[in-house]
Short mmCIF file of C-alpha atoms and ligand atoms in Angstrom, two decimals:
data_model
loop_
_atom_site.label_atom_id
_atom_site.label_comp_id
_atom_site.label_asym_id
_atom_site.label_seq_id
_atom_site.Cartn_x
_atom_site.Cartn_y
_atom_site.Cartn_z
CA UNK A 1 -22.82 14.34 8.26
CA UNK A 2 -20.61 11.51 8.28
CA UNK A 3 -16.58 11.38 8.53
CA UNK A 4 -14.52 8.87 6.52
CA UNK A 5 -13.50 7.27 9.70
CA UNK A 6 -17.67 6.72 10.61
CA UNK A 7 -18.06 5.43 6.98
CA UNK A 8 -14.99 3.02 7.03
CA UNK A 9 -15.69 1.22 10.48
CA UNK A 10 -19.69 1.40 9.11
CA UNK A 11 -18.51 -0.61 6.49
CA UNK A 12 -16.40 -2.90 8.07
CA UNK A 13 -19.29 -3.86 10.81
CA UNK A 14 -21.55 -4.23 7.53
CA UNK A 15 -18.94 -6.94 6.31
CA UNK A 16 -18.85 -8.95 10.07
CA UNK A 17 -15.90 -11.01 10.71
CA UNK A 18 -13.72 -8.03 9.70
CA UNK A 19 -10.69 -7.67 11.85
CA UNK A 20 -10.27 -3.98 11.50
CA UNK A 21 -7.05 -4.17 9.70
CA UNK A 22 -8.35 -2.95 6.79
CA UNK A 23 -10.27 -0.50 7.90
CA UNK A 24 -7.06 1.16 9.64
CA UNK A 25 -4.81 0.76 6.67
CA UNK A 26 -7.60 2.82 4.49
CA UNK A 27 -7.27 5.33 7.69
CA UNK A 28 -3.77 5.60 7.33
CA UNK A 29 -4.01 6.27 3.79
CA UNK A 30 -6.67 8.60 5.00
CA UNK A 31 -4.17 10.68 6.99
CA UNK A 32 -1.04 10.15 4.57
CA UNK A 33 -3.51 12.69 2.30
CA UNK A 34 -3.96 14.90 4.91
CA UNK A 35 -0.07 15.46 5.29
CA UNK A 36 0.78 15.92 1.50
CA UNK A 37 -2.50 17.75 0.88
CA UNK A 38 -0.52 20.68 3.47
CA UNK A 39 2.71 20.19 1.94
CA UNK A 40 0.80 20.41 -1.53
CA UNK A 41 -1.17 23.68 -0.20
CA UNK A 42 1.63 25.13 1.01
CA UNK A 43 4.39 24.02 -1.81
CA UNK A 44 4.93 28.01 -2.81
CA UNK A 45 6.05 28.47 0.59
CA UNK A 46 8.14 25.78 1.96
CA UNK A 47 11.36 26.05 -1.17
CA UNK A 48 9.79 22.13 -2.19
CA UNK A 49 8.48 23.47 -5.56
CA UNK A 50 10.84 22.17 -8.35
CA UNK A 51 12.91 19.59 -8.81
CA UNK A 52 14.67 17.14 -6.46
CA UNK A 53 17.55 15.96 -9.11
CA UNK A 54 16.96 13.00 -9.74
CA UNK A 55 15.14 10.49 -12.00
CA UNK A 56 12.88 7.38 -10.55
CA UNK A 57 12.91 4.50 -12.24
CA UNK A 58 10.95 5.12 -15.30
CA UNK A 59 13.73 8.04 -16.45
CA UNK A 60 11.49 10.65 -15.01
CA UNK A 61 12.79 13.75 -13.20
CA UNK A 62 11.45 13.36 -9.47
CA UNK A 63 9.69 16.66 -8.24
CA UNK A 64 11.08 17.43 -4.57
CA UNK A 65 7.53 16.93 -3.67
CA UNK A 66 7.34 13.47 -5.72
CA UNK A 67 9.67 12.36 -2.93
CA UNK A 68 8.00 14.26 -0.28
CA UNK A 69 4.58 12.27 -1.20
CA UNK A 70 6.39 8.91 -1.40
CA UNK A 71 8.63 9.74 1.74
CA UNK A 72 4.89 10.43 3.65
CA UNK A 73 2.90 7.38 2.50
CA UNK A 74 5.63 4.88 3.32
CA UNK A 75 6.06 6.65 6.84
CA UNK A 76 2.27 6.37 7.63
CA UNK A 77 1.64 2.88 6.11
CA UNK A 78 4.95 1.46 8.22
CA UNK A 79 3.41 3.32 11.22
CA UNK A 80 -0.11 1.90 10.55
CA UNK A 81 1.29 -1.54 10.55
CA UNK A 82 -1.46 -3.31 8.68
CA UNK A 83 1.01 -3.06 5.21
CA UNK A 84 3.46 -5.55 4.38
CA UNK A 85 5.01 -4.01 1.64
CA UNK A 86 4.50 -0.90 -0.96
CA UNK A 87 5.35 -0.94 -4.67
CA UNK A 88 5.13 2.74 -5.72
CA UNK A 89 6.37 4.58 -8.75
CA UNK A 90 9.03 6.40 -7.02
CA UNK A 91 11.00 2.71 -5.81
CA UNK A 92 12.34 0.69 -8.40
CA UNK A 93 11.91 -2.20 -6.07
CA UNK A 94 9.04 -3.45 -4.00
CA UNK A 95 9.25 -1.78 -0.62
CA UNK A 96 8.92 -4.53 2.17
CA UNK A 97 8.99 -3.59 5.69
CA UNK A 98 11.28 -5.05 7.77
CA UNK A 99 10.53 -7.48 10.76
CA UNK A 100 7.22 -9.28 11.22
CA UNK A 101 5.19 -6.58 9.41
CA UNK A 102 6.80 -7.68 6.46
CA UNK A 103 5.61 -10.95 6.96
CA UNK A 104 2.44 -10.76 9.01
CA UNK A 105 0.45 -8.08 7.66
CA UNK A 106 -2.45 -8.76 5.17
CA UNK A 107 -2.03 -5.87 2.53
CA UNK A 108 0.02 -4.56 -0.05
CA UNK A 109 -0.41 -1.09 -1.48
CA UNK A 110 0.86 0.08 -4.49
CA UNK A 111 0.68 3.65 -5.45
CA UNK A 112 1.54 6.89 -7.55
CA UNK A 113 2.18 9.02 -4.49
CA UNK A 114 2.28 12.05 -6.45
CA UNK A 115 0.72 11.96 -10.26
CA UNK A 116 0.28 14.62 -12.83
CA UNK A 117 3.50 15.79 -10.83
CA UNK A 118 4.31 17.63 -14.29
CA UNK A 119 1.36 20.45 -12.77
CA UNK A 120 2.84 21.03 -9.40
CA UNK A 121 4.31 24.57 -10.34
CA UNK A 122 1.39 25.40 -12.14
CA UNK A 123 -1.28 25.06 -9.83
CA UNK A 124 -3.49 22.33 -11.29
CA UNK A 125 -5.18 19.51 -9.74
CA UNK A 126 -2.61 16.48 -8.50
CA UNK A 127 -3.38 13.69 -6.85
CA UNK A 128 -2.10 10.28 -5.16
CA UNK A 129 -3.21 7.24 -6.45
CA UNK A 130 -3.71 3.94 -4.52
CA UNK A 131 -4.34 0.13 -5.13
CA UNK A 132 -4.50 -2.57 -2.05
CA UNK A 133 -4.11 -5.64 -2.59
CA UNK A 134 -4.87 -8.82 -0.04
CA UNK A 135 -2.32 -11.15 0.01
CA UNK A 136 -3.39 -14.92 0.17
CA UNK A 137 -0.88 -16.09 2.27
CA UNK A 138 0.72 -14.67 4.88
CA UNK A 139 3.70 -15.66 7.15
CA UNK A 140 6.73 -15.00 4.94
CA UNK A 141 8.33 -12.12 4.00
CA UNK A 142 6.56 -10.53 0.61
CA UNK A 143 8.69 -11.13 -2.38
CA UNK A 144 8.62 -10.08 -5.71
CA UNK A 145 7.25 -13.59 -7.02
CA UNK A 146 4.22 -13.69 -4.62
CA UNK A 147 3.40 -10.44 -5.98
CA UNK A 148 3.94 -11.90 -10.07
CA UNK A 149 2.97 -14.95 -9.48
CA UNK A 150 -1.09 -14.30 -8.24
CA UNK A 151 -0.14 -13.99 -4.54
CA UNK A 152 -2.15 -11.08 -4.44
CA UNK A 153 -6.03 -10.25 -5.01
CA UNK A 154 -7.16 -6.35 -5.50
CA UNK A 155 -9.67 -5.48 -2.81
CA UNK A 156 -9.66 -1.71 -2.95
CA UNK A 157 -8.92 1.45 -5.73
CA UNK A 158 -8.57 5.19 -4.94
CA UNK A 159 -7.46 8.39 -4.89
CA UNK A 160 -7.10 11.61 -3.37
CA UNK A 161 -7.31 15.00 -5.77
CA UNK A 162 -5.66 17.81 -4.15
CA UNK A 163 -7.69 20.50 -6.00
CA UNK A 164 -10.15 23.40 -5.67
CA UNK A 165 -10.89 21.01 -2.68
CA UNK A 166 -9.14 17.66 -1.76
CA UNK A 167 -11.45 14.42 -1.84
CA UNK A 168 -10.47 10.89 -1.41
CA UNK A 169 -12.87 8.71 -3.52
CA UNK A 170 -12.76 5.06 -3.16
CA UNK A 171 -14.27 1.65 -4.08
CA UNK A 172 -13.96 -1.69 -2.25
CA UNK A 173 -16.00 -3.53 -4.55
CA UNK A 174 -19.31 -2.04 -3.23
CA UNK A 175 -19.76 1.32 -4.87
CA UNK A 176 -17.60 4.07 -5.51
CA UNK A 177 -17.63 7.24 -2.64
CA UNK A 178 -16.44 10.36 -2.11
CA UNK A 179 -15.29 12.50 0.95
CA UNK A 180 -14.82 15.95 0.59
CA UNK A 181 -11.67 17.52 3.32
CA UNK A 182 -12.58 20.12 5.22
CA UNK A 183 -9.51 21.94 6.57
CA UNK A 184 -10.81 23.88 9.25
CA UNK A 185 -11.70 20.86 11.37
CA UNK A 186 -9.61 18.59 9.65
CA UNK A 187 -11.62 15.36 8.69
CA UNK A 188 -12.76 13.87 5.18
CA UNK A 189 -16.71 14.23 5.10
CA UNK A 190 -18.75 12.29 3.00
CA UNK A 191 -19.82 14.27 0.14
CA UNK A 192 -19.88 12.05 -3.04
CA UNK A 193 -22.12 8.93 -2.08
CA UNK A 194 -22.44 5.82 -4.66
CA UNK A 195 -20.88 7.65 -7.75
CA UNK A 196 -22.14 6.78 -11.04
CA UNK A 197 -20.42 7.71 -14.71
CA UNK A 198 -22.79 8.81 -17.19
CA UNK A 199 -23.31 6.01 -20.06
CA UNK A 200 -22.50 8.51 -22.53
CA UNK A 201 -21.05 11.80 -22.16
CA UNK A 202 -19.76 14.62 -24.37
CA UNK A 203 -15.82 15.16 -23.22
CA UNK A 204 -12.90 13.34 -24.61
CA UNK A 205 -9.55 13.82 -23.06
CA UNK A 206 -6.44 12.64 -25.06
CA UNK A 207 -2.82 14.08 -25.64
CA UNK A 208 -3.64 15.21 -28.96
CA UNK A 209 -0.04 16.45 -29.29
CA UNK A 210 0.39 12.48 -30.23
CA UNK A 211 -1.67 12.77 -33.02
CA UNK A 212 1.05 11.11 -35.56
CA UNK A 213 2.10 8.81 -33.88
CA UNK A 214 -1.37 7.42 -32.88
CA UNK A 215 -3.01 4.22 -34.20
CA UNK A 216 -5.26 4.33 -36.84
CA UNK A 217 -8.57 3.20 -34.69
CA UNK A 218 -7.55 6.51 -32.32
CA UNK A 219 -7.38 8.55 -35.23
CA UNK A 220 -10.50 7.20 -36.51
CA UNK A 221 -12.52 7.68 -32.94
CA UNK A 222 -10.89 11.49 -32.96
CA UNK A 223 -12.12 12.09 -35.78
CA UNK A 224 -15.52 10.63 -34.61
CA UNK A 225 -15.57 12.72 -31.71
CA UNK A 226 -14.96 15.75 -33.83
CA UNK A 227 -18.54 14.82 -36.13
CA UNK A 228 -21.07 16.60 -36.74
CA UNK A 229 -23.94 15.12 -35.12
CA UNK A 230 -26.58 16.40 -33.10
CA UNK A 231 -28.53 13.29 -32.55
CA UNK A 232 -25.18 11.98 -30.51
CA UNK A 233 -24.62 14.73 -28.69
CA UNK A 234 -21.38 15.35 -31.05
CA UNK A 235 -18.88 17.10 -31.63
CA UNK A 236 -18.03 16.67 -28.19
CA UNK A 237 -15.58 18.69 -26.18
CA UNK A 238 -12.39 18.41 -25.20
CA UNK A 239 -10.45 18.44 -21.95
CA UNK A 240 -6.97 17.62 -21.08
CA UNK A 241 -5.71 18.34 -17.92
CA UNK A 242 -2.84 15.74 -18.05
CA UNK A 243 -2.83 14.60 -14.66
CA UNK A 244 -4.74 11.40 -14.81
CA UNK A 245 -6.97 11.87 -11.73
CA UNK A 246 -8.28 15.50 -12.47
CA UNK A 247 -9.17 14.25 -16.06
CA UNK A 248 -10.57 10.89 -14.54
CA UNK A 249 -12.31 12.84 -11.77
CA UNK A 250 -14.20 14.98 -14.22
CA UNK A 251 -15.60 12.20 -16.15
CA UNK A 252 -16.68 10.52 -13.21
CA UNK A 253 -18.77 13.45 -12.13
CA UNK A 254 -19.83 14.85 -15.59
CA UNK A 255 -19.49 11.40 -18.06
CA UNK A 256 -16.19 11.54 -20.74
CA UNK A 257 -13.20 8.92 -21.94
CA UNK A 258 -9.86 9.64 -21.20
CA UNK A 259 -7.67 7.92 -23.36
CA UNK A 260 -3.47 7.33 -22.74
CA UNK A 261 -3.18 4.81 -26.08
CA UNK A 262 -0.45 2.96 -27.01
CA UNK A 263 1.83 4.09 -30.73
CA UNK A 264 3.54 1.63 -32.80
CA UNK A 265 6.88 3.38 -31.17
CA UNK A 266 5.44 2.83 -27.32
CA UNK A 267 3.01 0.06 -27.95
CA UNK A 268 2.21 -0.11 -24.21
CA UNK A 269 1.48 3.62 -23.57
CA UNK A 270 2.77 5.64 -20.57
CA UNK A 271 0.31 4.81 -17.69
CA UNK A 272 2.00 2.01 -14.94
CA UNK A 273 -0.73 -0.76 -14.69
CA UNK A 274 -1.02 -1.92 -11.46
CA UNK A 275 -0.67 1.59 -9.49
CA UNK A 276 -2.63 4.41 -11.90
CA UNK A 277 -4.19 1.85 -14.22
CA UNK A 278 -5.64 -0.73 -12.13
CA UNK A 279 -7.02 1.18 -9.11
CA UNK A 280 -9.30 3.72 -11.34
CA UNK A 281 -10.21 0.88 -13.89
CA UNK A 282 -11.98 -0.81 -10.70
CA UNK A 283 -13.45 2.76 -9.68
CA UNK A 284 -14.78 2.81 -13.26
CA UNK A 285 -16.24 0.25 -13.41
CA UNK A 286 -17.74 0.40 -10.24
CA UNK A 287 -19.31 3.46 -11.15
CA UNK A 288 -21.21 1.95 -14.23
CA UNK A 289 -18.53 2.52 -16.49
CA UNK A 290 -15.66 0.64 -18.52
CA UNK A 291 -12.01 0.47 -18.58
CA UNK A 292 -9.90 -1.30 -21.15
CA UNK A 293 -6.45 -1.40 -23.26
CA UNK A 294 -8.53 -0.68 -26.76
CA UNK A 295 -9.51 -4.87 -26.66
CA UNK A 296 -9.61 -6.07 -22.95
CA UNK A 297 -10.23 -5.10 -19.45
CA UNK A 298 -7.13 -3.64 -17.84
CA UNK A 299 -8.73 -6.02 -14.81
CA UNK A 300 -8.35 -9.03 -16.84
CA UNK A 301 -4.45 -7.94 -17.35
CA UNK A 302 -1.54 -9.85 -16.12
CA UNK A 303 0.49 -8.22 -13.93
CA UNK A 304 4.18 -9.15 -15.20
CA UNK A 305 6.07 -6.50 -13.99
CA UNK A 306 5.55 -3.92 -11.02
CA UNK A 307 6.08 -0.59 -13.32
CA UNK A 308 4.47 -2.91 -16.40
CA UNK A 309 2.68 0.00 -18.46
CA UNK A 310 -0.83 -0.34 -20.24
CA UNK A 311 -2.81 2.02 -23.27
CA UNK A 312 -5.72 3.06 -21.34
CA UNK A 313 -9.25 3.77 -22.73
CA UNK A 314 -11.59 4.64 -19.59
CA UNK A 315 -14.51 6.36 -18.84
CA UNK A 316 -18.30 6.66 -19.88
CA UNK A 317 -19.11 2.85 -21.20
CA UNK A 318 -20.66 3.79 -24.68
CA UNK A 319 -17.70 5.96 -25.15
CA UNK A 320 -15.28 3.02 -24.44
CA UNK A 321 -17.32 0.68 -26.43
CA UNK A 322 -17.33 3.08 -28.96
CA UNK A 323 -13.57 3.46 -29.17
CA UNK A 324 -12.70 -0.31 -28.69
CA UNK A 325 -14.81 -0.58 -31.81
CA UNK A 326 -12.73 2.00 -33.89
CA UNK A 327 -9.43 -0.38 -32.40
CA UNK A 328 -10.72 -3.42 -33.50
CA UNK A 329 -11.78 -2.08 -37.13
CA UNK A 330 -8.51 -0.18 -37.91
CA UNK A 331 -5.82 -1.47 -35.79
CA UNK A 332 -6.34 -5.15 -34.54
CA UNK A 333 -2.54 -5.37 -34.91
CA UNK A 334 -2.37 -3.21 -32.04
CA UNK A 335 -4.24 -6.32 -29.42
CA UNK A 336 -1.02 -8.50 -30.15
CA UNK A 337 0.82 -5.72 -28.80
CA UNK A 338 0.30 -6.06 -24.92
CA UNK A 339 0.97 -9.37 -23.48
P1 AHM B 401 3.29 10.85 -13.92
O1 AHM B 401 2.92 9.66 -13.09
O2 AHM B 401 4.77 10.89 -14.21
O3 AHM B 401 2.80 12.13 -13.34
O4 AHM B 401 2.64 10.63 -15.36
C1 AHM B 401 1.29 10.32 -15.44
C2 AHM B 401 0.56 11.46 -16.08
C3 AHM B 401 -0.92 11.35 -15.99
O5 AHM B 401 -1.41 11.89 -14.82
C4 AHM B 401 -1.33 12.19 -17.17
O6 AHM B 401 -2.62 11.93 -17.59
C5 AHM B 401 -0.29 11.85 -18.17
O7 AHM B 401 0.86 11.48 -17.43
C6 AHM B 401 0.06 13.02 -19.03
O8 AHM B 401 1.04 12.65 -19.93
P2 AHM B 401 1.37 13.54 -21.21
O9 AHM B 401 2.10 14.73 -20.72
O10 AHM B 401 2.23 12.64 -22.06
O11 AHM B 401 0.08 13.87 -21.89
MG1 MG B 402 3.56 10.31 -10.84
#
């Protein structure tokens, strides 16, 4: 049996010269969970179901426990000292802490402290999503142009689900794991080692409720999906949970594309690149499978903006191939449409 905490300072002797910076900012992460995994568990009971009144900066009503999540992660990561700043969905600006942490410290998180927030009431798998970054230099105070302007390099993707059980699963460039909480001692234990995603599986997951407004090469792969065709495996299933991490989760474990595309009326989709985007396109691909806007790899995408949204096709690699295929054939218009 080994505890996140074993596995992370394993890993960090495995590297050498690490400092153990990292290694604690991934802890405090680590414990962040812990607290909104309770406040999650016990939501029914505390009055923080529901919403807090107002709207973050993408328009969206905040849940109270949107702001409860974001509230928890920015307490634990200013504790943990080893973040300089946090750019989260809930903060129209980049979050920099104040004195020489904002300055000093290596790492920048961004995150979705609370996604698929739209299934709190409802009892369905949430989760928080998280992207560090290493900043390559240090000494100043982060601003917004080091982050724009390649100050930054991604060195780690995750997430925790809060569902039938909470895991946190994630990838520093060396394989994707997964550690399974256990509340009656209270650690993470490693449950999930060196995830793979199938090459191919049989589940799609897609808003279908979008269908008109969707580009032809989505329509075209739907319709694809929905083939008769033993040989493939097809027609596949379909799944939509519509928080990003329970859909994503699944298809790691069982093989599937989830797809958030963009329409000719919201050409870049709904999903914010560099903090729901970016951390599980780096888990995918980790895992032996593919992430992409329909033409390139949502790695290979600028970052131009800190909310910048991005269509997202991710999952099982034949699957994405497959539907970057259908883009290309029936809507190459749509590759001009994202910087
Ligand atoms: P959120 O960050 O406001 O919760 O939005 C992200 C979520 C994803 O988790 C989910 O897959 C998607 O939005 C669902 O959107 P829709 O309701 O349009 O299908
Ligand atoms: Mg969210």
């Amino acid at each position: 049996m080994k505890t996140l905490v074993e596995f992370i300072w394993e890993q960090q002797e495995h590297f050498g010269n690490a400092t153990g910076e990292f290694s604690r900012l991934l802890n405090d992460i680590g414990i962040a969970g812990k607290i909104v995994n309770r406040d999650v568990n016990r939501a029914g009971l505390s009055n923080i179901l529901g919403n807090e009144g107002t709207v973050n900066v993408q328009g969206e009503t905040q849940k109270k426990l949107d702001v409860i999540a974001n509230n928890e992660f920015i307490k634990a990561l200013r504790n943990g000292r080893q973040c300089a700043a946090i750019i989260s969905e809930e903060n129209e600006d980049v979050v920099v802490f104040d004195g020489a942490i904002g300055q000093n410290a290596k790492y920048i998180v961004a995150l979705d402290p609370l996604d698929g927030s739209s299934n709190i009431e409802v009892n369905v798998p949430i989760g928080t999503i998280f992207a560090i970054y290493r900043r390559k230099q240090i000494g100043q105070r982060v601003t917004l142009d080091e982050i724009l302007g390649g100050g930054i390099d991604l060195v780690c993707g995750g997430y925790i689900i809060y569902g039938s059980s909470t895991m946190m699963v994630y990838t520093t460039g060396e394989g994707v794991n997964g550690f399974t909480y256990d509340p009656t001692c209270g650690i993470f234990i490693l449950s999930h080692e060196n995830m793979k995603i199938n090459e191919l599986g049989n589940i799609y997951s897609i808003n279908e409720a979008n269908y008109i407004y969707f580009a032809e090469g989505v329509k075209e792969y739907i319709k694809y999906c929905q083939e008769d065709d033993p040989a493939t495996n097809r027609p596949y299933t379909t799944r939509y949970i519509g928080s990003l991490i329970s859909d994503f989760h699944r298809n790691m474990l069982r093989g599937g594309i989830y797809i958030y595309p963009g329409t000719k009326k919201n050409p870049h989709g709904k999903l914010r690149l560099m903090y729901e985007c970016i951390p599980v396109a780096f888990m995918a691909e980790q895992a032996g499978g593919k992430a992409s806007d329909g033409f390139r790899r949502i790695l290979d995408i600028p970052i131009q903006d800190i909310h910048q949204r991005t269509p997202l096709f991710i999952g099982s690699k034949k699957m994405v191939e497959k539907a970057e295929s259908f883009m290309r054939e029936f809507s190459p218009e749509f590759e001009k449409l994202n910087p």
